[in-house]
Coordinates of C-alpha atoms and ligand atoms in Angstrom, one line a residue:
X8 CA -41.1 21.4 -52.5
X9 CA -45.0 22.6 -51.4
X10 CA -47.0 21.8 -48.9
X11 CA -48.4 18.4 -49.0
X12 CA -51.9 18.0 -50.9
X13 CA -53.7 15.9 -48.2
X14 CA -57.2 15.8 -48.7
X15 CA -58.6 18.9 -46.4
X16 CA -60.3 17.9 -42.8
X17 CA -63.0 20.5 -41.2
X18 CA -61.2 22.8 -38.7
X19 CA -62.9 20.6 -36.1
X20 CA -61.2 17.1 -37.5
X21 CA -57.9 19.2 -36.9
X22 CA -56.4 18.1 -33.2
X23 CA -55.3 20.9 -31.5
X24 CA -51.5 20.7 -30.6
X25 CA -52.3 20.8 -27.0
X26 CA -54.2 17.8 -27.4
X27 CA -52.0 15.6 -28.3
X28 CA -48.6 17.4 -26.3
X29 CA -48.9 15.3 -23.5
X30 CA -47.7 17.8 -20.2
X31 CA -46.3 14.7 -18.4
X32 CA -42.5 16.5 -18.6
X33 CA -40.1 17.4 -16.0
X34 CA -36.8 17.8 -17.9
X35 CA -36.7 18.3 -21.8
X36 CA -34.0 16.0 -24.0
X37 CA -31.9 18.9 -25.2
X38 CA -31.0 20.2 -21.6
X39 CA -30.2 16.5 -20.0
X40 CA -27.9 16.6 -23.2
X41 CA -26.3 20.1 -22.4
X42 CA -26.1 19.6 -18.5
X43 CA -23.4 15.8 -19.7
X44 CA -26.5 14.0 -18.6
X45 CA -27.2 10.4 -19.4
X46 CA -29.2 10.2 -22.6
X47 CA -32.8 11.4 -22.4
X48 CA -33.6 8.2 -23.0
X49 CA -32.6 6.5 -19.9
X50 CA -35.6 6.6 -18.0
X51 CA -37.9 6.0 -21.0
X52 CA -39.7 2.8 -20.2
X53 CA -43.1 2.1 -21.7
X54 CA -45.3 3.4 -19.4
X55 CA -43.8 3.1 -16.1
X56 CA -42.3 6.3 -16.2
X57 CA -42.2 9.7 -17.7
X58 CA -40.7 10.5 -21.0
X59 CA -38.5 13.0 -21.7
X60 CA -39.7 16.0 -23.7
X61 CA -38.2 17.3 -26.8
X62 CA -38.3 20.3 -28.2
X63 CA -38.7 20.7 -31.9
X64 CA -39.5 23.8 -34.4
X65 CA -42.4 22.3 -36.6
X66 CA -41.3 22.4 -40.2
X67 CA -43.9 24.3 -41.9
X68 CA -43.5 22.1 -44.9
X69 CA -43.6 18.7 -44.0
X70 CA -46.7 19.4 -42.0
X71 CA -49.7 17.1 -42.8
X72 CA -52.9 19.1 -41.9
X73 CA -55.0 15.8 -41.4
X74 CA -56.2 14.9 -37.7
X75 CA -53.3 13.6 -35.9
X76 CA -54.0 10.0 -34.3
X77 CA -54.8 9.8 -30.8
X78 CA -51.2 9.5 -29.0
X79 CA -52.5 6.3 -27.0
X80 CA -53.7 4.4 -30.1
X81 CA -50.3 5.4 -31.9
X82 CA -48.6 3.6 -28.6
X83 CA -50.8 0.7 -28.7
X84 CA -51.6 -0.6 -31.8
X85 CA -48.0 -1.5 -33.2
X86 CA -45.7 -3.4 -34.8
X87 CA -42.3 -4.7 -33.8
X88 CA -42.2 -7.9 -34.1
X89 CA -39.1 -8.1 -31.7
X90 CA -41.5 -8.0 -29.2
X91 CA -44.0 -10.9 -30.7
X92 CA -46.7 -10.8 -33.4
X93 CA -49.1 -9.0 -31.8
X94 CA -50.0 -5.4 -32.2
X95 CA -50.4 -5.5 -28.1
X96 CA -47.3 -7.1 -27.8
X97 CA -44.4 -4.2 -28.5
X98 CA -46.2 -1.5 -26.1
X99 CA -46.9 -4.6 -23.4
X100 CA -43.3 -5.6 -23.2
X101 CA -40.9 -3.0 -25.3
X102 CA -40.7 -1.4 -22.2
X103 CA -37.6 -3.9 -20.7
X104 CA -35.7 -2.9 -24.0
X105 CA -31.9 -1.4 -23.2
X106 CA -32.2 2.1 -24.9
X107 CA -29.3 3.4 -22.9
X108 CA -26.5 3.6 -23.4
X109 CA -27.1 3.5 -26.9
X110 CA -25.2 4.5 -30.3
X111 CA -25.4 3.8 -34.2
X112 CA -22.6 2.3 -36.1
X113 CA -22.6 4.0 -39.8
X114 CA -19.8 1.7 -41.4
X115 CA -19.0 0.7 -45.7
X116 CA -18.4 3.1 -48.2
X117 CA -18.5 6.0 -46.3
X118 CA -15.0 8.4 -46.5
X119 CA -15.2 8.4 -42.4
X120 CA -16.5 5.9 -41.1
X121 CA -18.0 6.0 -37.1
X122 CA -19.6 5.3 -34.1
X123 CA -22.3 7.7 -33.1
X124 CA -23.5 7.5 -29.4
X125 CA -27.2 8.4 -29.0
X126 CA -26.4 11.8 -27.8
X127 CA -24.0 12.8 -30.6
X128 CA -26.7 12.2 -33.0
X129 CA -29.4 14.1 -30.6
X130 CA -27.1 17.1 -31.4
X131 CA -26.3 16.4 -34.5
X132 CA -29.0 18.6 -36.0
X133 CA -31.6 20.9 -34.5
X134 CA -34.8 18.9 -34.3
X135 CA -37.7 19.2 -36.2
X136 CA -41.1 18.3 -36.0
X137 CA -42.9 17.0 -38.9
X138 CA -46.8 15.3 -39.3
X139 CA -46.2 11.8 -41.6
X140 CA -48.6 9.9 -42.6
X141 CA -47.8 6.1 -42.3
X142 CA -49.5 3.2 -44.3
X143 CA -48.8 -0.1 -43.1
X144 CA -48.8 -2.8 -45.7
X145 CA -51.4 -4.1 -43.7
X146 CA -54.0 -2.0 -44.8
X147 CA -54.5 0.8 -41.9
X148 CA -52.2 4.1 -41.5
X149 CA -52.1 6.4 -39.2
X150 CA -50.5 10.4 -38.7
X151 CA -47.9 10.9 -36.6
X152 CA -46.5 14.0 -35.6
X153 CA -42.4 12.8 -35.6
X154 CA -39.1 14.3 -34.3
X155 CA -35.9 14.0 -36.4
X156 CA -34.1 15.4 -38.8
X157 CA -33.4 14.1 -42.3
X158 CA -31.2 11.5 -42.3
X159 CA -29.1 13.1 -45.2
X160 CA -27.5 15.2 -42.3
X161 CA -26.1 11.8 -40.9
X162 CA -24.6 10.5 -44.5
X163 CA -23.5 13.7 -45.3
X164 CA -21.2 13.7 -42.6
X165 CA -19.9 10.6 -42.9
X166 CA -18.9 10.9 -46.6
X167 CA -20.5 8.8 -49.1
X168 CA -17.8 7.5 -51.7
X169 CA -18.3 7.4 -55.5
X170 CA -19.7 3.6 -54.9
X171 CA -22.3 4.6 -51.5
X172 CA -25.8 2.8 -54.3
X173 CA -27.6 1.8 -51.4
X174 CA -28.2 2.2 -47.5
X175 CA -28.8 -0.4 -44.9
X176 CA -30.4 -0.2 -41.6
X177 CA -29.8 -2.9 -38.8
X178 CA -32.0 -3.0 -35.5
X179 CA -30.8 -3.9 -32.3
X180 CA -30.7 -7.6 -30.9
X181 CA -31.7 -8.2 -27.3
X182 CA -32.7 -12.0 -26.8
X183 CA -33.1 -11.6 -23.3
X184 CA -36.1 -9.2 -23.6
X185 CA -36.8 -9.7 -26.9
X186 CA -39.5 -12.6 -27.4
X187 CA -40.1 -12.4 -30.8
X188 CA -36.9 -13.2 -31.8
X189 CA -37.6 -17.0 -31.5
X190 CA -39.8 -17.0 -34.3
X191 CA -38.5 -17.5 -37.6
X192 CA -40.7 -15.7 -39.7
X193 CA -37.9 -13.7 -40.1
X194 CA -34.1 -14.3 -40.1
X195 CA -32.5 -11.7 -37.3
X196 CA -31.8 -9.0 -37.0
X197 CA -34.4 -7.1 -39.0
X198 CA -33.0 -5.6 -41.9
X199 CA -34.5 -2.6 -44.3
X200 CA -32.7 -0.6 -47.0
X201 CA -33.0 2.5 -49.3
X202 CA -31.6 3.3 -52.6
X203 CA -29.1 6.1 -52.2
X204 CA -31.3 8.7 -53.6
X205 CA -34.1 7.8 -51.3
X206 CA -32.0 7.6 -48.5
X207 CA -31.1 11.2 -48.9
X208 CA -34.5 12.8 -50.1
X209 CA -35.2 15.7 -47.9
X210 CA -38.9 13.5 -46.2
X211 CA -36.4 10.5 -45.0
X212 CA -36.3 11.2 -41.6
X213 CA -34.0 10.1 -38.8
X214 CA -36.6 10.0 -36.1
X215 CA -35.6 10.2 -32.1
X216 CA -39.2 10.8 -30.6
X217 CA -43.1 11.9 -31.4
X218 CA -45.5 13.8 -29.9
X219 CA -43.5 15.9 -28.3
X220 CA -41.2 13.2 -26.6
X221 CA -38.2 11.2 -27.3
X222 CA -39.8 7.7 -28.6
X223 CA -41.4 5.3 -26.4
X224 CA -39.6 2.2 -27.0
X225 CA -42.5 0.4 -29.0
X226 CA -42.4 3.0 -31.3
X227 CA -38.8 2.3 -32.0
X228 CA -36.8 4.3 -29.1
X229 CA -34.3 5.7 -29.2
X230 CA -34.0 6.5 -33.0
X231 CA -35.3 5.0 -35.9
X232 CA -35.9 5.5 -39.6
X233 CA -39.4 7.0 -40.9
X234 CA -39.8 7.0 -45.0
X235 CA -43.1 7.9 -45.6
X236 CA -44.0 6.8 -48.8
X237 CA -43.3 3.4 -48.4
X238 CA -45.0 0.8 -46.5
X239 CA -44.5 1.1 -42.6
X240 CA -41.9 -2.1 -42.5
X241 CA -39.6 0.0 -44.5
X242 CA -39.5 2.3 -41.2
X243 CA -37.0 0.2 -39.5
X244 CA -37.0 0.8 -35.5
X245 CA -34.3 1.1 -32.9
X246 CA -31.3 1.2 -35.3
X247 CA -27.7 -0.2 -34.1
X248 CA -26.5 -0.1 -37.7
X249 CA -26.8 2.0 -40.7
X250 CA -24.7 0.2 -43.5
X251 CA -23.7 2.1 -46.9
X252 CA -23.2 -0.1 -49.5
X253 CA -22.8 -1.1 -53.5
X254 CA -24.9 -3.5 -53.4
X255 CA -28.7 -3.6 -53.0
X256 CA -29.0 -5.2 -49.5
X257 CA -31.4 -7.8 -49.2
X258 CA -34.0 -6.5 -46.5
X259 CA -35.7 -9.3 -43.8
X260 CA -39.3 -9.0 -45.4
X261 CA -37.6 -9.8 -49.4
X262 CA -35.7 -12.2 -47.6
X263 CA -38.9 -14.3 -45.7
X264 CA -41.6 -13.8 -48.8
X265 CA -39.6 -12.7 -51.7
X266 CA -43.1 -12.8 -53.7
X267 CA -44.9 -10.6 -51.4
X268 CA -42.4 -7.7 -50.7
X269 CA -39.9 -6.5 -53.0
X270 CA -36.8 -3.9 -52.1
X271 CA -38.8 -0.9 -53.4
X272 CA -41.9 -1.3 -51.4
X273 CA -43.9 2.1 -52.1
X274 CA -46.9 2.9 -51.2
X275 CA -48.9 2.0 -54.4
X276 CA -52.7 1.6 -54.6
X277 CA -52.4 0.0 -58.3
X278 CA -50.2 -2.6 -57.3
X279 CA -51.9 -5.4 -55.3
X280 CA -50.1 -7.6 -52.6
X281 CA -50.4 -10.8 -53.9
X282 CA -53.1 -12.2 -51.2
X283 CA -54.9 -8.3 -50.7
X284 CA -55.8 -5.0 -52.5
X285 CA -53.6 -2.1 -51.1
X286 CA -56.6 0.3 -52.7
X287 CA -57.9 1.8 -49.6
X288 CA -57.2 1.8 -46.0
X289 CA -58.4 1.7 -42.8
X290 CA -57.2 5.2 -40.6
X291 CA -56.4 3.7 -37.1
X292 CA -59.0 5.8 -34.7
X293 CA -61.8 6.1 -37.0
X294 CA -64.3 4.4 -35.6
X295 CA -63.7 0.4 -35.1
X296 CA -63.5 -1.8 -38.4
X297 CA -67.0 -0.6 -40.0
X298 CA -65.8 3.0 -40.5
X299 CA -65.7 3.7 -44.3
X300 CA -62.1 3.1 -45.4
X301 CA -60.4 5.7 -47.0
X302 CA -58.6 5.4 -50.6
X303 CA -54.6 5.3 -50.3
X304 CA -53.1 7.5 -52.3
X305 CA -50.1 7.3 -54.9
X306 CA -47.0 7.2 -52.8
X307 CA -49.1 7.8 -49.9
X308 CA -49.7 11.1 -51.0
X309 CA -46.3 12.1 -51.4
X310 CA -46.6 11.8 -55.3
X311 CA -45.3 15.0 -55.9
X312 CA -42.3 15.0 -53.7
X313 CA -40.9 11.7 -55.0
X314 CA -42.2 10.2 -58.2
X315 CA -39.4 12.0 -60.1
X316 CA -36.9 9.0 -58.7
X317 CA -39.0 6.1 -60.1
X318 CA -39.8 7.7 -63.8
X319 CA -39.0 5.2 -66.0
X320 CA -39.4 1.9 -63.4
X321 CA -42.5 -0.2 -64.0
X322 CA -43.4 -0.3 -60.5
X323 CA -45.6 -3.4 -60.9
X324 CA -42.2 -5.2 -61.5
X325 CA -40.0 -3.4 -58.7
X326 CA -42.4 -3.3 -56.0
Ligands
MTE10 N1 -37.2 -3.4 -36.0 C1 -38.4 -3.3 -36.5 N2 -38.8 -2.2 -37.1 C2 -40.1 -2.2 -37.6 C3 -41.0 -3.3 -37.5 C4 -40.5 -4.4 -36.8 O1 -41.2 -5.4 -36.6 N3 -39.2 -4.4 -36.3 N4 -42.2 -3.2 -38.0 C5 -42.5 -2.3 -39.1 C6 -43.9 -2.1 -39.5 S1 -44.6 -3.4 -40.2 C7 -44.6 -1.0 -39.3 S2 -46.1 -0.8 -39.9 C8 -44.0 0.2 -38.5 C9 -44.9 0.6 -37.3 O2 -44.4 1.7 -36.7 P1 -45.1 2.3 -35.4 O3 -45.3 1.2 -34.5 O4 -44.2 3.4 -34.9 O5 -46.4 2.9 -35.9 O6 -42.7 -0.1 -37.9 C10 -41.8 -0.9 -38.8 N5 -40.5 -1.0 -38.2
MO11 MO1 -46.5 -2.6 -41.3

């Protein structure tokens, strides 16, 4: 696997780390975890208090060289639609979410079965930090610099059997802070799911924090799924549940517009939603909604990496 071909920025388009590592830390993740301390994320409320830091070794290559977007927008501008419809909403009130104690149920046709508290799966795996692009279906994407490890670490352990086809991913519920989920635009909790193969490829990332820091909860705290090359939805947030199955599992967004979003849901600029183009995008930063919007790429530029699973699929027809 090479370094990613992303389209080359100027040395001065670059952010320098430093930049965007925020220095607001007193006490990193991994040593709250080695002193038997509550999980790092106990204190992690939106803004009202300091996030934890946590250490990664950046992963030479999964890292995007494009300019990293500007921490606050990447806070701000989101989508969790636990939290109500608009992008404001999740970072305004996210921060009442219950992130600890916290722990992920990986259950169905897995050999062993399990419950994973939060601080299990911190030290499942030494962290790593990679830069991912993410393309919302939307139309604007932004670069992230995320913490995780790939989510094959996390299967692997539990044992696929010889029927593990698919992998489902099931977000917490908390009505009592959760706004959103008295709309019905989607039928609760929200659900996503990967082929098996996808679920294991070496960019499918298990994702506990960003820039530097465990997650801030609109941004999916305290571990959530990141698959690049698909649209942004498919990056299910705060996780409960991580389902292996035989089946393909019906995810929430096939389930509410069956027309408009299929299972496979890759990044494709060829293949149109049906009510927009998905040609070019708009890179969240750049310069308000008249800044010239840049072309999306094949797989969001991850062509190389992962087309090999989908030779053969007309991707017009599983989109
Ligand atoms: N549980 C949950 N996960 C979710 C969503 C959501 O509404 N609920 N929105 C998705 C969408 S549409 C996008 S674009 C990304 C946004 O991730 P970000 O806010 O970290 O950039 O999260 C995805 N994960
Ligand atoms: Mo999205």
């Amino acid at each position: 696997m090479g370094i990613y071909r992303y389209p080359q920025p100027s040395a001065s388009e670059i952010t320098p780390k430093e930049l965007w590592l925020t220095r607001r830390r007193f006490m990193t993740a991994s040593a709250m975890v080695a002193g038997g301390l509550a999980s790092p994320f106990a204190g992690s409320v939106a803004h009202a208090s300091v996030l934890a830091a946590l250490p990664a070794k950046p992963n030479p290559e999964f890292m995007s060289v494009e300019k990293v977007t500007d921490r606050v927008q990447a806070t701000t501008y989101n989508n969790f639609y636990e939290f109500g419809m608009d992008k404001s909403d999740p970072e305004r009130y996210a921060g009442q979410m219950k992130v600890s104690p916290w722990s992920v149920k990986v259950e169905g046709e897995v050999a062993k079965p399990g419950t994973f508290a939060i601080e299990d799966l911190l030290a499942l795996e030494p962290m790593q930090e990679r830069i991912y692009r993410l393309r919302c279906v939307e139309g604007w994407s932004m670069v992230i610099p995320w913490i995780g490890y790939p989510l094959s670490a996390l299967l692997n352990k539990v044992e696929p059997t010889g029927n593990a086809k698919y992998v489902e991913f099931i977000t917490d519920m908390q009505p009592d802070v959760m706004r959103g989920l008295t709309s019905s635009v989607i039928d609760w909790p929200y659900r996503e799911g990967l082929r098996m193969d996808e679920a294991m490829h070496p960019l499918t990332l298990l994702t506990f924090g960003m820039y530097g820091e465990v997650l801030p909860n609109q941004n999916g705290a305290p571990v959530r799924i990141v698959v690049p090359w698909k649209y942004g939805f498919k990056s299910a947030k705060s996780i409960v549940s991580i389902r292996v199955t035989e089946e393909q599992p019906t995810s929430s967004w096939m389930q509410s517009a069956p027309r408009e979003y299929g299972f496979y849901s890759n990044v494709n600029p060829d293949v149109p939603h049906p009510r927009w183009s998905q040609a070019t995008e708009r890179r969240i930063g750049e310069g308000g909604l008249f800044a010239p919007r840049r072309k999306t790429l094949m797989f969001n530029g991850y062509e190389e990496q992962v087309a090999s699973m989908y030779s053969g699929m007309d991707l017009a027809k599983f989109y």
